[in-house]
Amino acid sequence: VQATLAYHFANPAEVLLLLEAAQTPNQIVRAEELVITPATSVTRFDDPASGERRLVFTAAGEVEINYSAKVEMRGMDHALAGLPASAVSALPAEALSYLLPSRYCPSDRLQAFVDGHFASGAGGDKVLAMIDWLRTNIAYRPGASDTQTTALDTFVDRAGVCRDFSHLAICFCRAAGIPARVVSAYAWRLDPPDMHAIVEVFLGGRWLLIDPTGRAPPEGLVRVAAGRDVGDVAFMTIFGETELRAQTFAVTELPS
Amino acid sequence: VQATLAYHFANPAEVLLLLEAAQTPNQIVRAEELVITPATSVTRFDDPASGERRLVFTAAGEVEINYSAKVEMRGMDHALAGLPASAVSALPAEALSYLLPSRYCPSDRLQAFVDGHFASGAGGDKVLAMIDWLRTNIAYRPGASDTQTTALDTFVDRAGVCRDFSHLAICFCRAAGIPARVVSAYAWRLDPPDMHAIVEVFLGGRWLLIDPTGRAPPEGLVRVAAGRDVGDVAFMTIFGETELRAQTFAVTELPS
Amino acid sequence: VQATLAYHFANPAEVLLLLEAAQTPNQIVRAEELVITPATSVTRFDDPASGERRLVFTAAGEVEINYSAKVEMRGMDHALAGLPASAVSALPAEALSYLLPSRYCPSDRLQAFVDGHFASGAGGDKVLAMIDWLRTNIAYRPGASDTQTTALDTFVDRAGVCRDFSHLAICFCRAAGIPARVVSAYAWRLDPPDMHAIVEVFLGGRWLLIDPTGRAPPEGLVRVAAGRDVGDVAFMTIFGETELRAQTFAVTELPS
Amino acid sequence: VQATLAYHFANPAEVLLLLEAAQTPNQIVRAEELVITPATSVTRFDDPASGERRLVFTAAGEVEINYSAKVEMRGMDHALAGLPASAVSALPAEALSYLLPSRYCPSDRLQAFVDGHFASGAGGDKVLAMIDWLRTNIAYRPGASDTQTTALDTFVDRAGVCRDFSHLAICFCRAAGIPARVVSAYAWRLDPPDMHAIVEVFLGGRWLLIDPTGRAPPEGLVRVAAGRDVGDVAFMTIFGETELRAQTFAVTELPS
């Protein structure tokens, strides 16, 4: 995986960077390099439990960030069919907050719709029905949304990109009592190449990755971080103002 | 502190209860009793780090919940004046998410307003200016909001109750780079008696409680839980449908 | 038809009253009486073209308004099946604005949904499909909405009252290129008795009344006024503050 | 004044064109030419009362519209200071609807803000205070809004373009009981050249034009049409889909 970001900061600003591939049992980072130009000191906020790696630094003037990593992917199961949902009482504590509404996923508002449209089925089968609904009813259209667009807007406007498909899928799952969160990822064969927003649902006692848009092969998704919605997992959160110069993302398959 | 809740559940539903006084160094629970009628098994999700205590149970038919506790309050400092804000890089990891937007606190939308109106001052002084603005510009009016009301609605409509004052205060702080979260609490001398939503800000290296409405004395606030907004700290989150029968809250000062 | 309204005005305020039965070829007002207590001078804004009758007066203190009228209803056709829609170029000029979005009917936002869900059929048959969709997907629930609720909220929340059914029906029609407007009316056999919000669509060269909720018999609807949405046809628009004391509405069938 | 529009229509669609300079006592159209290529029949909806001229035609394939006109402008008074507002009862009937909320101007929501911030002064002086507030608190920023942006969004986000300044000014006026409407206009010396959205308020017994952005000299504003907000006066309303190829607007001063 490879990412290059270039920004201009007219005034110095702190930047929270969430760009590095997570270290998990299913995803082994074999080699990596993160270069921030000009060189600057960083403060790390790595989380051993999730394998997520955040860092904060102060940016000023022209700043370029280059990240590249070789990541070994272990086979993960993505099959939802037949998986049971858990009772709330049987969930791990960390899953509870993923049942609740968030900035872009006001799942409480879609309760009646979910009760009405996805009444039959349960667990993984219900989630598959939701994904099917999304692919039938929401058009994938670049430019259909911006940083203010919530899942309710997408539900009304019937068009969006990966963040919007994910937010609406998350609303549906939470309203059905299934914990769901967004995952930011590098995505192999995504066209055009970009950071991808996908979804993780808690079913059958574990978290499973799904891509509501169906645009990237699940085995090529290199996870960065999970959050309640994309507001939590932006690859850059800037406390101040900036101007984008350029950004590129690439994922290449290496021989195993 | 004392709370009585009575609900009717036409169909069995799981209930997440977040009603018990937190156990913290500043707030010692000396005695307490939680009685759910009819008796039912509960699953606890207590968090030693925060002292917060959640539990989940299945409710059916007529359900009554009685909670009472004797809580010893240690003196806490609530003075904001002169307290410095922390750089993002100097924050504890758990404070980072309280800089980001949430369901009822889309702080990103109010960035320009906060940059314009609260440009002068810093840290605690800036927060005091925000509280002052709220008390001048927002009318406290019971019934002005409902469960869908966000801080943006309150900013437009200029009226709200404790949840709305708190949500707008939180937006202002986050937009200014100051971590802020909502705290649910029992409130001594709040009139009429009710659960109270207040705010905690991270300044001078620690979390400080403030009541944006100014309606309850800070020394009489008995903390239950903290979250990104009230969606996270509802005293009951019901996964299904219910009908409220009655609820009462009371806080009495005992001789020390 | 009979209406009684009682309000308290702490400060004098101008009131626009739109309460009288319209005078139209299909609806002959045989006798009527409008009494405002205390007596006050009124300025009338009657519109001969539509038969609508507005008046403005200044209210202060305790004000009671009593209106009663005997209205002879001519048979009107309400059958939509098979009626053709008109090309825009063939519409009367006054119908054009009823193709455009309004306060509570932002029909532009529902364009994609309408294009997708109501692609087949045309004219009256398409409108019948829309009404059918509304009755299947939106629950009639008193208290589900307030004065800020737009058709988009209703589309998301899937519940509403007569104003909400009407607003969503109007959005659907406008997005399909069919002029649609709201009509305020006295409604025979509506339970509980209240002013009713219904819809008028332009099909087959004329305006036809429909009740998207199906709660009142169409032959017993006594028209007051038409507008782009309920914001235009409130029976009282108050330029200032007031407090409601009581209001009752009644419609009785007299022998012909 | 001169306008050139080029669009591509993959499928035939009816188009409502509202591009011609209005014919009013203060604005005499001395010569004009409207050419639609390829030639097509049009249906006119001219309104003698307002001097506004709409037309509808069916567009297919590549369509170009060229409009040019020589317009003689009579001096109009734009001075607001000291002008009295009218009681509602003293308004002309056509002004009443401009007191009510509309698609982009939900003036009801800003009632409390207007009551609080613009309590002093009246009539033209109050409107001047509103304009002053807008220029101080809202940044003019191209790209800050899109076709869904309402005055409430602008009030929250504190940035916009001419349509947004106008919508917020209109909300303020209506909430203060002053009829206000949007006017689309050709604007001399507007940089960059574009159709302009300005505001007309009813004060001192007549409609007065104001430009809330202050970006175009009022004596060089050539009026096209008035409406409740820009949804009513778009220069093209397309009942179907289209793709923009190019559009240019120009206003040149000729020797008198």
CSV table of C-alpha atoms in Angstrom, one decimal, chain C residues 14 16 43 45 54 56-58 86-93 96-97 99-109 115 147-148 174 177 228-229 231-233 237 239 241, chain D residues 14 16 43 45 54 56-58 86-93 96-97 99-109 115 147-148 174 177 228-229 231-233 237 239 241:
chain,number,residue,atom,x,y,z
C,14,GLU,CA,-52.0,41.4,13.8
C,16,LEU,CA,-54.3,36.8,9.3
C,43,THR,CA,-59.4,44.3,6.6
C,45,PHE,CA,-58.3,40.3,1.3
C,54,ARG,CA,-58.7,36.2,4.1
C,56,VAL,CA,-56.6,40.7,8.9
C,57,PHE,CA,-57.4,42.2,12.3
C,58,THR,CA,-55.5,43.3,15.4
C,86,SER,CA,-50.5,18.0,-19.0
C,87,ALA,CA,-47.4,19.1,-20.7
C,88,VAL,CA,-45.9,22.1,-18.8
C,89,SER,CA,-46.6,24.2,-21.9
C,90,ALA,CA,-50.3,23.4,-21.7
C,91,LEU,CA,-50.7,24.3,-18.0
C,92,PRO,CA,-52.6,27.5,-17.0
C,93,ALA,CA,-50.1,30.1,-15.7
C,96,LEU,CA,-46.7,26.7,-12.7
C,97,SER,CA,-45.7,27.6,-9.2
C,99,LEU,CA,-44.5,22.5,-9.8
C,100,LEU,CA,-41.8,24.1,-7.7
C,101,PRO,CA,-40.5,23.3,-4.2
C,102,SER,CA,-41.8,25.1,-1.1
C,103,ARG,CA,-41.1,25.3,2.6
C,104,TYR,CA,-42.4,22.0,3.6
C,105,CYS,CA,-42.3,20.3,0.2
C,106,PRO,CA,-38.7,20.4,-1.1
C,107,SER,CA,-39.7,18.2,-4.0
C,108,ASP,CA,-36.3,18.7,-5.7
C,109,ARG,CA,-34.8,16.4,-3.1
C,115,ASP,CA,-37.9,8.7,-10.9
C,147,THR,CA,-44.7,22.8,12.9
C,148,GLN,CA,-41.1,22.3,11.7
C,174,ARG,CA,-44.2,17.9,-8.3
C,177,GLY,CA,-44.1,17.0,-13.2
C,228,ARG,CA,-48.0,25.7,-1.8
C,229,ASP,CA,-48.0,24.0,1.5
C,231,GLY,CA,-47.4,27.4,5.7
C,232,ASP,CA,-49.6,29.3,3.1
C,233,VAL,CA,-53.0,28.2,4.4
C,237,THR,CA,-51.1,33.3,11.0
C,239,PHE,CA,-47.6,38.3,13.6
C,241,GLU,CA,-47.1,35.9,20.1
D,14,GLU,CA,-39.6,20.7,-21.2
D,16,LEU,CA,-39.1,26.8,-18.4
D,43,THR,CA,-45.3,28.8,-25.3
D,45,PHE,CA,-46.4,32.9,-20.0
D,54,ARG,CA,-41.6,33.2,-18.9
D,56,VAL,CA,-41.7,27.0,-22.1
D,57,PHE,CA,-40.2,24.9,-24.9
D,58,THR,CA,-39.1,21.4,-25.5
D,86,SER,CA,-46.6,48.8,6.8
D,87,ALA,CA,-49.1,47.1,9.0
D,88,VAL,CA,-50.2,43.7,7.5
D,89,SER,CA,-53.7,45.1,7.1
D,90,ALA,CA,-52.3,47.9,4.9
D,91,LEU,CA,-50.3,45.7,2.5
D,92,PRO,CA,-51.4,45.0,-1.0
D,93,ALA,CA,-52.8,41.4,-1.3
D,96,LEU,CA,-49.0,38.7,1.9
D,97,SER,CA,-47.3,35.6,0.6
D,99,LEU,CA,-44.4,37.3,4.7
D,100,LEU,CA,-44.5,33.5,4.8
D,101,PRO,CA,-41.7,30.9,4.8
D,102,SER,CA,-40.6,29.3,1.6
D,103,ARG,CA,-38.3,26.5,0.4
D,104,TYR,CA,-35.0,28.2,1.0
D,105,CYS,CA,-36.3,30.8,3.5
D,106,PRO,CA,-37.8,29.1,6.5
D,107,SER,CA,-38.3,32.4,8.2
D,108,ASP,CA,-40.3,30.8,11.0
D,109,ARG,CA,-37.2,29.2,12.4
D,115,ASP,CA,-36.8,39.2,17.8
D,147,THR,CA,-28.7,24.0,-4.7
D,148,GLN,CA,-29.8,22.4,-1.4
D,174,ARG,CA,-40.2,38.2,7.0
D,177,GLY,CA,-43.1,41.3,9.5
D,228,ARG,CA,-40.4,33.7,-2.9
D,229,ASP,CA,-36.8,32.4,-3.2
D,231,GLY,CA,-36.4,28.2,-6.5
D,232,ASP,CA,-39.1,30.4,-8.1
D,233,VAL,CA,-36.8,32.4,-10.4
D,237,THR,CA,-36.2,25.1,-14.7
D,239,PHE,CA,-38.4,19.0,-16.2
D,241,GLU,CA,-32.2,15.9,-17.1
